[in-house]
């Protein structure tokens, strides 16, 4: 498999349709016009291909928010999906990490602005990072909470709940289809998954937990730099 990141304006209509079809296979309540509007609101899209077929993608938007008079820069991840045939493969995230960690090293401090409507996305954080928020092991520091509130409020001014740290949508929202990321008793034994359910109890309705991590290799777990950047 090969991951390639391109600017949004470089995508053809045919490719955008293929991206939508992949999302529609795994998400309910999809709307092609809303998808297209959200897609064009982003700056980049990372596509994962296998034998000439798109099997995964994730969109990104560069953002700057003001926190206590300081500009804080980050990259916001939008629609993200990988075909079930490739669940467990790390190539999509490896390509994502290689691009944005390098970007941060070239352009200065950069945060990952992330929203999670399912445990699979949330688990990327404890799997790869030693330090991320929110997490089950500690309270979110006040300065970090301010960054989270700033970018979430900029993106979802009418639906972000600063108290819960969750985007609580007022209208019908796309959500994962049954069987895509179900949480049963076995999965609830995982403390990170249990924490995700605790802080985002209505995730099944499409609500998003707002999360934050820094693109800093020193904050990754011990063997992750070798896994992510080997052969870079």
Coordinates of N, CA and C in Angstrom, one line a residue:
X1 N 0.8 -1.2 0.0 CA 0.0 0.0 0.0 C 0.9 1.2 0.0
X2 N 0.3 2.3 -0.5 CA 1.1 3.6 -0.6 C 0.2 4.7 -0.2
X3 N 0.7 5.6 0.7 CA 0.0 6.7 1.1 C 0.5 8.0 0.5
X4 N -0.4 8.8 -0.1 CA 0.0 10.0 -0.8 C -0.8 11.2 -0.3
X5 N -0.1 12.3 0.0 CA -0.9 13.5 0.4 C -0.9 14.5 -0.7
X6 N -2.1 15.0 -1.0 CA -2.2 16.0 -2.0 C -3.1 17.2 -1.5
X7 N -2.9 18.3 -2.2 CA -3.8 19.4 -1.9 C -5.2 19.2 -2.5
X8 N -6.2 19.7 -1.8 CA -7.6 19.5 -2.1 C -7.8 19.8 -3.6
X9 N -7.3 20.9 -4.1 CA -7.6 21.3 -5.5 C -7.1 20.3 -6.5
X10 N -6.2 19.4 -6.1 CA -5.6 18.5 -7.1 C -6.5 17.3 -7.3
X11 N -7.5 17.1 -6.6 CA -8.4 15.9 -6.7 C -9.4 16.1 -7.9
X12 N -9.6 15.0 -8.6 CA -10.6 15.0 -9.7 C -12.0 14.7 -9.2
X13 N -13.0 15.0 -9.9 CA -14.4 14.7 -9.5 C -14.5 13.2 -9.3
X14 N -13.9 12.4 -10.2 CA -13.9 10.9 -10.0 C -13.3 10.5 -8.7
X15 N -12.2 11.1 -8.3 CA -11.6 10.7 -7.1 C -12.4 11.1 -5.9
X16 N -13.0 12.3 -5.9 CA -13.9 12.7 -4.8 C -15.1 11.8 -4.7
X17 N -15.6 11.3 -5.8 CA -16.8 10.4 -5.7 C -16.3 9.1 -5.1
X18 N -15.1 8.6 -5.4 CA -14.6 7.4 -4.9 C -14.4 7.5 -3.3
X19 N -13.9 8.7 -2.9 CA -13.8 8.9 -1.5 C -15.1 8.9 -0.8
X20 N -16.1 9.5 -1.4 CA -17.5 9.5 -0.8 C -18.0 8.1 -0.7
X21 N -17.9 7.3 -1.7 CA -18.4 6.0 -1.7 C -17.8 5.1 -0.6
X22 N -16.5 5.4 -0.4 CA -15.8 4.6 0.7 C -16.3 5.1 2.1
X23 N -16.6 6.4 2.3 CA -17.2 6.8 3.5 C -18.6 6.3 3.7
X24 N -19.4 6.3 2.6 CA -20.7 5.9 2.7 C -20.9 4.4 3.0
X25 N -19.8 3.6 2.7 CA -19.9 2.2 3.0 C -19.8 1.9 4.5
X26 N -19.2 2.8 5.2 CA -18.9 2.6 6.6 C -19.6 3.6 7.6
X27 N -20.2 4.6 7.0 CA -20.9 5.6 7.8 C -22.4 5.7 7.4
X28 N -23.3 5.9 8.4 CA -24.7 6.1 8.1 C -24.9 7.7 8.0
X29 N -26.1 8.0 7.4 CA -26.5 9.4 7.3 C -25.5 10.3 6.5
X30 N -24.9 9.7 5.5 CA -24.0 10.4 4.7 C -24.8 11.2 3.6
X31 N -24.3 12.4 3.3 CA -24.9 13.3 2.3 C -23.8 13.7 1.3
X32 N -23.9 13.5 0.0 CA -22.9 13.8 -0.9 C -22.5 15.3 -0.9
X33 N -23.6 16.2 -0.8 CA -23.3 17.6 -0.8 C -22.6 18.1 0.4
X34 N -23.0 17.6 1.6 CA -22.3 17.9 2.8 C -20.8 17.4 2.8
X35 N -20.7 16.2 2.3 CA -19.3 15.6 2.2 C -18.4 16.5 1.3
X36 N -19.0 16.9 0.1 CA -18.2 17.7 -0.8 C -17.9 19.1 -0.2
X37 N -18.9 19.7 0.5 CA -18.6 21.0 1.1 C -17.5 20.9 2.2
X38 N -17.6 19.8 3.0 CA -16.5 19.6 4.0 C -15.2 19.3 3.4
X39 N -15.2 18.6 2.3 CA -13.9 18.2 1.6 C -13.2 19.5 1.1
X40 N -14.0 20.4 0.5 CA -13.4 21.6 -0.1 C -13.0 22.6 1.0
X41 N -13.5 22.4 2.2 CA -13.1 23.3 3.3 C -11.7 22.9 3.9
X42 N -11.2 21.7 3.5 CA -9.9 21.3 4.0 C -8.8 21.8 3.1
X43 N -7.6 21.5 3.5 CA -6.4 22.0 2.7 C -5.7 20.8 2.0
X44 N -5.7 19.6 2.7 CA -5.0 18.4 2.2 C -5.9 17.2 2.4
X45 N -5.5 16.2 1.6 CA -6.1 14.9 1.8 C -5.1 13.8 1.6
X46 N -4.9 12.9 2.6 CA -4.0 11.8 2.4 C -4.8 10.6 2.0
X47 N -4.3 10.0 0.9 CA -5.1 8.9 0.3 C -4.2 7.6 0.4
X48 N -4.8 6.5 0.8 CA -4.1 5.2 0.8 C -4.6 4.4 -0.3
X49 N -3.7 3.9 -1.2 CA -4.1 3.2 -2.4 C -3.5 1.8 -2.4
X50 N -4.2 0.8 -2.9 CA -3.8 -0.6 -3.1 C -4.2 -1.0 -4.4
X51 N -3.3 -1.4 -5.3 CA -3.5 -1.9 -6.6 C -4.4 -0.9 -7.4
X52 N -4.1 0.4 -7.3 CA -4.8 1.4 -8.0 C -6.2 1.8 -7.4
X53 N -6.6 1.2 -6.3 CA -7.9 1.5 -5.7 C -7.7 2.2 -4.4
X54 N -8.5 3.2 -4.1 CA -8.4 4.0 -2.8 C -9.1 3.1 -1.7
X55 N -8.3 2.8 -0.7 CA -8.8 2.0 0.4 C -8.8 2.7 1.7
X56 N -8.4 4.0 1.7 CA -8.4 4.8 2.9 C -8.1 6.2 2.6
X57 N -8.5 7.1 3.5 CA -8.1 8.5 3.3 C -8.4 9.3 4.6
X58 N -7.8 10.4 4.7 CA -8.0 11.3 5.8 C -7.8 12.8 5.4
X59 N -8.6 13.7 5.7 CA -8.5 15.1 5.3 C -7.9 15.9 6.4
X60 N -7.2 17.0 6.0 CA -6.6 17.9 7.0 C -6.8 19.4 6.6
X61 N -6.9 20.2 7.7 CA -7.0 21.6 7.5 C -6.0 22.3 8.5
X62 N -5.2 23.2 8.0 CA -4.3 24.0 8.8 C -5.1 25.1 9.5
X63 N -4.9 25.2 10.8 CA -5.6 26.2 11.5 C -4.7 27.0 12.5
X64 N -5.1 28.2 12.8 CA -4.4 29.0 13.8 C -5.5 29.6 14.7
X65 N -5.3 29.4 16.0 CA -6.3 29.9 17.0 C -5.5 30.8 17.9
X66 N -6.2 31.8 18.6 CA -5.6 32.7 19.5 C -5.9 32.2 20.9
X67 N -4.9 32.0 21.7 CA -5.0 31.5 23.1 C -4.2 32.5 24.0
X68 N -4.9 33.3 24.8 CA -4.3 34.2 25.7 C -3.3 35.1 24.9
X69 N -3.7 35.6 23.8 CA -2.9 36.5 23.0 C -1.8 35.8 22.2
X70 N -1.7 34.5 22.2 CA -0.7 33.8 21.5 C -1.3 33.0 20.4
X71 N -0.6 33.0 19.2 CA -1.1 32.2 18.1 C -0.7 30.7 18.3
X72 N -1.6 29.8 18.2 CA -1.4 28.4 18.3 C -1.8 27.7 17.0
X73 N -0.8 27.1 16.4 CA -1.0 26.5 15.1 C -1.3 25.0 15.2
X74 N -2.2 24.5 14.3 CA -2.4 23.0 14.4 C -3.0 22.6 13.0
X75 N -3.0 21.2 12.9 CA -3.7 20.6 11.7 C -4.9 19.8 12.2
X76 N -6.0 20.2 11.7 CA -7.3 19.5 12.1 C -7.6 18.4 11.1
X77 N -7.8 17.2 11.7 CA -8.2 16.0 10.9 C -9.7 16.0 10.7
X78 N -10.2 15.9 9.5 CA -11.6 15.8 9.2 C -12.0 14.3 8.9
X79 N -12.7 14.1 7.8 CA -13.2 12.7 7.5 C -12.0 11.8 7.4
X80 N -12.1 10.6 8.0 CA -11.1 9.6 8.0 C -11.7 8.2 8.0
X81 N -11.2 7.4 7.1 CA -11.7 6.0 7.0 C -10.7 5.1 6.3
X82 N -10.7 3.9 6.7 CA -9.9 2.9 6.0 C -10.8 1.6 5.9
X83 N -10.7 1.0 4.7 CA -11.5 -0.1 4.4 C -11.2 -1.3 5.4
X84 N -12.3 -2.0 5.8 CA -12.2 -3.0 6.8 C -11.1 -4.1 6.4
X85 N -10.9 -4.3 5.1 CA -9.9 -5.3 4.7 C -8.5 -4.9 5.2
X86 N -8.3 -3.6 5.6 CA -6.9 -3.2 6.0 C -6.9 -2.6 7.4
X87 N -7.9 -3.0 8.2 CA -7.9 -2.6 9.6 C -6.7 -3.2 10.3
X88 N -6.0 -2.4 11.1 CA -4.9 -2.9 11.8 C -3.6 -2.6 11.1
X89 N -3.7 -2.2 9.8 CA -2.5 -1.8 9.0 C -2.2 -0.3 9.4
X90 N -0.9 0.0 9.6 CA -0.5 1.3 10.1 C -0.1 2.3 9.0
X91 N -0.2 1.9 7.7 CA 0.4 2.7 6.6 C -0.3 4.1 6.5
X92 N -1.6 4.2 6.8 CA -2.3 5.5 6.7 C -1.7 6.4 7.7
X93 N -1.6 5.9 9.0 CA -1.1 6.8 10.0 C 0.4 7.1 9.8
X94 N 1.2 6.1 9.3 CA 2.6 6.3 9.1 C 2.8 7.4 8.1
X95 N 2.1 7.4 7.0 CA 2.2 8.5 6.0 C 1.8 9.8 6.6
X96 N 0.7 9.8 7.4 CA 0.2 11.0 8.0 C 1.3 11.6 8.9
X97 N 1.9 10.7 9.8 CA 2.9 11.1 10.7 C 4.2 11.7 10.0
X98 N 4.6 11.0 9.0 CA 5.8 11.4 8.3 C 5.7 12.8 7.7
X99 N 4.5 13.1 7.2 CA 4.3 14.4 6.6 C 4.2 15.5 7.7
X100 N 3.4 15.3 8.7 CA 3.1 16.4 9.6 C 4.2 16.5 10.7
X101 N 4.8 15.5 11.1 CA 6.0 15.7 12.0 C 7.1 16.5 11.3
X102 N 7.3 16.1 10.1 CA 8.3 16.8 9.3 C 7.9 18.3 9.1
X103 N 6.7 18.5 8.8 CA 6.1 19.9 8.7 C 6.4 20.7 9.9
X104 N 6.1 20.1 11.1 CA 6.3 20.8 12.3 C 7.8 21.1 12.6
X105 N 8.6 20.2 12.2 CA 10.1 20.5 12.4 C 10.6 21.6 11.5
X106 N 9.9 21.8 10.4 CA 10.3 22.8 9.4 C 9.7 24.1 9.7
X107 N 8.5 24.1 10.3 CA 7.7 25.4 10.4 C 7.5 25.8 11.9
X108 N 7.9 25.0 12.8 CA 7.7 25.4 14.2 C 6.5 24.6 14.9
X109 N 6.3 24.9 16.1 CA 5.3 24.2 17.0 C 4.0 24.0 16.2
X110 N 3.5 22.7 16.3 CA 2.3 22.3 15.6 C 1.6 21.3 16.4
X111 N 0.3 21.5 16.5 CA -0.6 20.5 17.3 C -1.5 19.7 16.4
X112 N -1.9 18.6 16.8 CA -2.9 17.8 16.1 C -4.2 18.1 16.7
X113 N -5.1 18.7 16.0 CA -6.4 19.0 16.4 C -7.3 17.8 15.9
X114 N -7.8 17.1 16.8 CA -8.5 15.8 16.5 C -9.8 15.7 17.1
X115 N -10.8 15.2 16.4 CA -12.1 14.8 17.0 C -12.4 13.3 16.7
X116 N -12.9 12.6 17.8 CA -13.1 11.2 17.7 C -14.5 10.8 17.9
X117 N -15.1 10.2 16.9 CA -16.5 9.7 17.1 C -16.5 8.2 17.4
X118 N -15.3 7.5 17.3 CA -15.2 6.1 17.5 C -13.9 5.8 18.3
X119 N -13.9 4.6 18.9 CA -12.8 4.3 19.7 C -11.5 4.0 18.9
X120 N -11.7 3.5 17.6 CA -10.6 3.2 16.8 C -9.7 4.4 16.6
X121 N -10.3 5.6 16.3 CA -9.6 6.8 16.1 C -8.9 7.2 17.4
X122 N -9.7 7.2 18.5 CA -9.1 7.6 19.8 C -7.9 6.8 20.2
X123 N -7.9 5.5 19.9 CA -6.9 4.6 20.4 C -5.5 4.9 19.7
X124 N -5.5 5.7 18.6 CA -4.3 6.1 18.0 C -3.4 6.9 19.0
X125 N -4.1 7.7 19.8 CA -3.4 8.5 20.8 C -2.6 7.7 21.8
X126 N -3.2 6.9 22.6 CA -2.4 6.1 23.6 C -1.5 5.1 23.0
X127 N -1.8 4.7 21.8 CA -0.9 3.7 21.1 C 0.4 4.4 20.7
X128 N 0.4 5.6 20.2 CA 1.6 6.3 19.7 C 2.2 7.3 20.6
X129 N 1.3 8.1 21.4 CA 1.8 9.2 22.2 C 1.9 8.8 23.7
X130 N 2.9 9.4 24.3 CA 3.0 9.3 25.8 C 2.2 10.4 26.4
X131 N 2.0 11.5 25.7 CA 1.4 12.7 26.2 C 0.3 13.2 25.2
X132 N -0.9 13.1 25.6 CA -2.1 13.6 24.7 C -3.2 13.8 25.7
X133 N -4.3 14.5 25.1 CA -5.4 14.9 26.0 C -6.7 14.8 25.2
X134 N -7.8 14.4 25.9 CA -7.9 14.0 27.3 C -7.4 12.5 27.4
X135 N -6.9 12.1 28.5 CA -6.4 10.8 28.8 C -6.9 10.3 30.2
X136 N -6.9 9.0 30.4 CA -7.4 8.5 31.6 C -6.5 8.7 32.8
X137 N -5.2 8.9 32.5 CA -4.2 8.9 33.6 C -4.1 10.3 34.3
X138 N -4.6 11.3 33.7 CA -4.5 12.6 34.4 C -5.5 13.6 33.9
X139 N -5.7 14.7 34.7 CA -6.6 15.8 34.3 C -5.9 16.5 33.1
X140 N -6.7 17.1 32.2 CA -6.2 17.9 31.2 C -5.7 19.2 31.8
X141 N -4.4 19.6 31.6 CA -3.9 20.9 32.1 C -4.7 22.1 31.6
X142 N -4.7 23.1 32.4 CA -5.5 24.3 32.1 C -5.1 24.9 30.7
X143 N -3.8 25.0 30.5 CA -3.3 25.6 29.2 C -3.7 24.8 28.0
X144 N -3.7 23.4 28.2 CA -4.1 22.5 27.1 C -5.6 22.6 26.9
X145 N -6.3 22.7 27.9 CA -7.8 22.8 27.8 C -8.2 24.1 27.0
X146 N -7.4 25.2 27.2 CA -7.7 26.4 26.5 C -7.5 26.2 25.0
X147 N -6.4 25.5 24.6 CA -6.2 25.2 23.2 C -7.3 24.4 22.6
X148 N -7.7 23.3 23.4 CA -8.8 22.5 22.9 C -10.1 23.3 22.7
X149 N -10.4 24.1 23.7 CA -11.6 25.0 23.7 C -11.6 25.9 22.5
X150 N -10.4 26.5 22.3 CA -10.2 27.5 21.2 C -10.5 26.9 19.8
X151 N -9.9 25.8 19.5 CA -10.0 25.3 18.2 C -11.4 24.6 18.0
X152 N -11.9 23.9 19.0 CA -13.2 23.3 18.9 C -14.3 24.4 18.8
X153 N -14.2 25.5 19.5 CA -15.2 26.6 19.4 C -15.1 27.2 18.1
X154 N -13.9 27.3 17.5 CA -13.8 27.9 16.1 C -14.5 27.1 15.1
X155 N -14.4 25.8 15.2 CA -14.9 24.9 14.2 C -16.4 24.6 14.5
X156 N -16.8 24.5 15.7 CA -18.2 24.1 16.1 C -18.8 25.1 17.1
X157 N -18.9 26.4 16.8 CA -19.3 27.4 17.8 C -20.6 27.1 18.5
X158 N -21.5 26.4 17.8 CA -22.9 26.2 18.4 C -23.1 24.8 18.9
X159 N -22.1 24.0 18.8 CA -22.3 22.6 19.2 C -21.2 22.0 20.1
X160 N -20.1 22.8 20.3 CA -19.1 22.3 21.2 C -19.5 22.6 22.6
X161 N -19.4 21.6 23.5 CA -19.7 21.8 24.9 C -18.4 21.8 25.7
X162 N -18.0 23.0 26.1 CA -16.8 23.2 26.8 C -16.7 22.4 28.1
X163 N -17.8 22.1 28.7 CA -17.9 21.4 30.0 C -17.5 19.9 29.8
X164 N -18.1 19.3 28.7 CA -17.9 17.9 28.5 C -16.7 17.7 27.6
X165 N -16.3 18.7 26.8 CA -15.2 18.5 25.8 C -15.7 17.7 24.6
X166 N -17.0 17.7 24.3 CA -17.5 16.9 23.3 C -18.3 17.8 22.3
X167 N -18.2 17.5 21.0 CA -19.1 18.2 20.0 C -20.4 17.5 20.0
X168 N -21.4 18.1 20.5 CA -22.7 17.5 20.6 C -23.7 18.0 19.5
X169 N -23.8 17.3 18.5 CA -24.5 17.8 17.3 C -26.0 17.9 17.5
X170 N -26.5 19.0 17.0 CA -27.9 19.3 17.2 C -28.8 18.7 16.1
X171 N -28.2 18.4 15.0 CA -29.0 17.7 13.9 C -28.4 16.3 13.6
X172 N -29.1 15.6 12.7 CA -28.7 14.3 12.4 C -27.3 14.3 11.8
X173 N -26.4 13.5 12.4 CA -25.0 13.5 12.0 C -24.6 12.2 11.5
X174 N -23.6 12.2 10.5 CA -23.1 10.9 10.1 C -22.5 10.1 11.3
X175 N -22.7 8.8 11.3 CA -22.1 8.0 12.4 C -21.7 6.7 11.9
X176 N -20.9 6.0 12.6 CA -20.4 4.7 12.2 C -21.5 3.7 12.1
X177 N -21.5 2.9 11.0 CA -22.5 1.8 10.9 C -22.2 0.7 11.9
X178 N -23.3 0.0 12.2 CA -23.1 -1.2 13.1 C -22.1 -2.1 12.5
X179 N -21.2 -2.6 13.4 CA -20.2 -3.6 13.0 C -18.9 -3.0 12.6
X180 N -18.9 -1.6 12.5 CA -17.6 -1.0 12.1 C -16.7 -0.8 13.3
X181 N -17.3 -0.2 14.4 CA -16.5 0.0 15.6 C -17.3 -0.2 16.9
X182 N -18.0 -1.4 16.9 CA -18.9 -1.7 18.0 C -18.0 -1.9 19.3
X183 N -18.6 -1.6 20.5 CA -17.9 -1.8 21.7 C -18.6 -2.8 22.5
X184 N -18.0 -4.0 22.7 CA -18.7 -5.0 23.5 C -17.9 -5.1 24.9
X185 N -18.3 -6.1 25.7 CA -17.7 -6.3 27.0 C -16.2 -6.6 26.9
X186 N -15.8 -7.3 25.9 CA -14.4 -7.6 25.8 C -13.6 -6.3 25.5
X187 N -14.1 -5.5 24.6 CA -13.3 -4.2 24.3 C -13.4 -3.3 25.5
X188 N -14.4 -3.3 26.3 CA -14.5 -2.4 27.5 C -13.5 -2.8 28.5
X189 N -12.9 -3.9 28.4 CA -11.8 -4.3 29.4 C -10.6 -3.4 29.1
X190 N -10.5 -2.9 27.9 CA -9.4 -2.0 27.6 C -9.7 -0.6 28.2
X191 N -8.7 -0.2 29.1 CA -9.0 1.0 29.9 C -9.1 2.3 29.0
X192 N -8.4 2.3 27.9 CA -8.6 3.5 27.1 C -9.9 3.6 26.4
X193 N -10.4 2.4 25.9 CA -11.7 2.3 25.3 C -12.8 2.7 26.3
X194 N -12.7 2.1 27.5 CA -13.6 2.4 28.6 C -13.6 3.9 28.9
X195 N -12.5 4.5 28.9 CA -12.4 6.0 29.2 C -13.1 6.8 28.1
X196 N -12.8 6.4 26.8 CA -13.5 7.0 25.7 C -15.0 7.0 25.9
X197 N -15.6 5.8 26.2 CA -17.0 5.7 26.4 C -17.5 6.6 27.6
X198 N -16.7 6.7 28.6 CA -17.1 7.5 29.8 C -17.2 9.0 29.4
X199 N -16.2 9.5 28.7 CA -16.2 10.9 28.4 C -17.0 11.3 27.2
X200 N -17.3 10.3 26.3 CA -18.2 10.5 25.1 C -19.3 9.5 25.1
X201 N -20.2 9.5 26.1 CA -21.2 8.5 26.2 C -22.2 8.3 25.0
X202 N -22.3 9.4 24.3 CA -23.3 9.3 23.1 C -22.5 9.2 21.8
X203 N -21.4 8.6 21.8 CA -20.6 8.4 20.6 C -21.4 7.7 19.5
X204 N -22.3 6.8 19.9 CA -23.0 6.0 18.9 C -23.9 6.9 18.0
X205 N -24.3 8.1 18.5 CA -25.1 9.1 17.8 C -24.3 10.0 16.9
X206 N -22.9 9.8 16.9 CA -22.1 10.6 16.1 C -21.4 11.7 16.8
X207 N -21.6 11.8 18.1 CA -20.9 12.9 18.9 C -19.4 12.7 18.8
X208 N -18.6 13.8 18.8 CA -17.1 13.7 18.7 C -16.5 14.2 20.0
X209 N -15.5 13.4 20.5 CA -14.7 13.8 21.6 C -13.5 14.6 21.0
X210 N -13.3 15.8 21.6 CA -12.3 16.7 21.1 C -10.9 16.4 21.8
X211 N -9.9 16.2 21.0 CA -8.6 15.7 21.5 C -7.5 16.6 21.0
X212 N -6.3 16.4 21.6 CA -5.1 17.2 21.2 C -3.8 16.4 21.5
X213 N -2.9 16.5 20.6 CA -1.6 16.0 20.8 C -0.6 16.9 20.0
X214 N 0.7 16.9 20.4 CA 1.7 17.7 19.8 C 2.5 16.9 18.8
X215 N 2.8 17.5 17.7 CA 3.7 16.8 16.7 C 5.2 17.1 17.2
X216 N 5.6 16.2 18.1 CA 6.9 16.3 18.7 C 7.4 14.9 18.9
X217 N 8.5 14.5 18.3 CA 8.9 13.1 18.3 C 9.3 12.7 19.7
X218 N 9.7 13.6 20.6 CA 10.1 13.3 21.9 C 8.9 12.9 22.8
X219 N 7.7 13.2 22.3 CA 6.5 12.8 23.1 C 5.9 11.5 22.6
X220 N 6.5 10.8 21.7 CA 6.0 9.5 21.2 C 6.5 8.4 22.1
X221 N 5.8 7.3 22.1 CA 6.2 6.2 22.9 C 7.5 5.6 22.4
X222 N 8.1 4.9 23.2 CA 9.5 4.5 23.1 C 9.9 4.0 21.7
X223 N 9.2 3.0 21.1 CA 9.6 2.4 19.9 C 8.8 3.0 18.7
X224 N 8.0 4.0 18.9 CA 7.1 4.5 17.8 C 7.9 5.3 16.8
X225 N 9.0 6.1 17.1 CA 9.7 6.8 16.1 C 10.3 5.8 15.1
X226 N 10.8 4.7 15.6 CA 11.4 3.7 14.7 C 10.3 3.1 13.7
X227 N 9.1 2.8 14.3 CA 8.0 2.2 13.5 C 7.5 3.2 12.5
X228 N 7.4 4.5 12.9 CA 6.8 5.5 12.0 C 7.7 6.1 11.0
X229 N 9.0 6.3 11.3 CA 9.9 7.0 10.5 C 11.0 6.2 9.9
X230 N 11.0 4.9 10.1 CA 12.0 4.0 9.5 C 11.9 4.0 8.0
X231 N 12.9 4.3 7.3 CA 12.9 4.4 5.9 C 12.3 5.7 5.3
X232 N 12.2 6.7 6.2 CA 11.6 8.0 5.8 C 12.6 8.6 4.8

